[in-house]
Amino acid sequence: MARISVLIPSYNHARFIDEALRSVEAQTFSDLEIVVLDDGSTDETPKVLEAWQDRAQIEFQENAGTYPTLNRLIDRASGELIAILNSDDLWAPRKLEMQIAMMDAMPSVGLVHTDGRFIDGEGRIVEGRPLGFDWPRFKSGNIVTELVRSNRIIASSVLVRRECFESCGRFDERFFGSGDWDMWLRIAMKYDIGFVDEPLTFYRVHGENASRSFRRVYEDDRLLRREKVHVWERDLLDRAPDRRAMESALAFSYACLGEVEQKLGDFRAARAALRQSLRRDPKRLKTWARLLLSYLRFG
C-alpha cells in the first residue's frame, strides 16, 4: 500500500495530461500510487492514457462532473494521504516531499497546501493576476475564520489526510465549482491547515479552462453561505481563535449572501441577509448602502 494516493480527475485535457502525469512521476517522494478517473472525455485523452496503463490505475466513466469524480477517486484510493492534481496542472519535483515533511512534523494539520504560479498553455509563467487575483495563500494554523471569508486553497496544491474525508465527509456533489471551498472549510473546523511557502504547484490558465456561467457561480455561493456557513455559526464561533474576528467574518459573509441574493432576483432574501450582516457589524457602511438601494430600486 502506497503512503500517498495521487488522484487525477481527467476531462478533455489530452494536450496536457501526459505532462501532468510526468510531473507526478518526477516527484522526489516515491511511495505513491497514481489513480486517474477520466470523466467521459470526448477528445484524445483516452488514447493518451493508454501509454500510462502500466504506471497508473486508469479508469473511465460517463461524464458525471467534478465532485462526483473526486468522490469516486477517493473511494479507489488506498493511501493514508491524498493529493489531488487536475489533469492540466503541474507539480514541482519536491512538492510531495515538502508537504509530507510538514504533515509528519505537525500532527494537528489535516491539510497542507503550497504556494505556486500561474502558467499558460505552453507551461510559461504568467505574471500578474490572470484570473483577477493573486495566487491564493494562507498562513499555517487555525484558518477557519479566513476560510469563512473566501477560499484561497488551490485544489491541485493540497495534500490531505485520508482521515479528514472519513471524519468530515466527502465533497458535496450539489456544487458546480465551490465544492472544494466547502470541503476545506469543513476540514478547517476540525484540523489545522498547513502552508508550504514555496512555488510547488502550477495552475494552468488557458482557453480550455472550464467555463462557469455567472448564475451557477452565484448559486454555488448562495448554497455555501446559506446552507453551510450560517448553519454552522455556533461551531464556527467555538472553533475560531478570535470570536470577534469570526463575528466580523460572519457579517462579511451575510453581506456577500445579500449581494448574491440580489443578483439571483430574490430581494426579500437579500434584505434579510443584509440586515443579519448589520446586526453583527453595524459599522458596515457599504452594507447599509446596499440595503437602502434595495428598497429604492425594488420597493
Steps between C-alpha positions, in 0.01 A plus 500: 500500500641838396515777758362765261222455247524756220150553359464644151150586376528523123279671245592607145863584577672281242743784435611522864441176687822326397704791640292496819569128548871552432512763774365237742748240376782752560417544871790452740256323736431169330277300739187583305232366271343686209126462446342663193126514436405638162161672516370421153757689293404551137848593376813280471548466877416125512763434233764701691419307818561165329875565530464525879311177565809331650593795725162619626153374575290627211120488501228654287143609569219687331510872569389566859666829596785612723387400848345160422827418322710607798285295738538190286875556489509519881312169513769342280795645694693283744752750641487659845561837330317629195626751244290649220640608165273638231592353164626828354710611800857414602714443809859588579710188582522566877134581556393180673831466686462844660132451579546162665784641711256759638232235554741283698623794707151640577247230600224761548512590131240329282578671171816656356496726195777684319594822334507486122495677167256546215618359167367526145419226252868464414611472862643852524460702821222758472579816693240721662145386578373302199187388686447830678670400827845422635600141573283399799691451824431462873726480800536166680276431797133551582372690195128431532421873529683582178324215316160638598591811302643336188669193358873536441599136462565369148381138471812386312716626787350292783618196690227374736494233768256231396348515848372850415268354238386235747427748780381801296324325212560507126458776245144630479388404151236773484769758430601606152838655582518584873504149642869524581442818705226321695730200555796707621273693736365180653855372548609832656220467757676192641866526395775755457607584144863507388658719233833435327629837386671373186372515138432129465168496311437634152142588406445517127303792359392430144209518259384151600443578868148399602262787430268596782177691449452786739167362616651166604780679685241710687293191580811330639575800718142508631508128578832528684402799710131426559516124564852463637667806654192646670370164614837434666529838676516362854767245409695761304500737797614221732782403260619854427817613678348851523121518538487870406685428176255219424204728571646742246550217251139388545381857444706507180350167394144624553582809293631277220187286525282811473682609186464155345130479587448830322681374191281191503186713527388416855485849651317398817773247579763760408364749752478235771865409446611864497314566825671197658834644389424832666386336823845344528688809385300828491806687368484339155421815298492320164244258641280788618524648151409170333202457732373852429544457125309174509193691625545790259538278196266216577250639750 
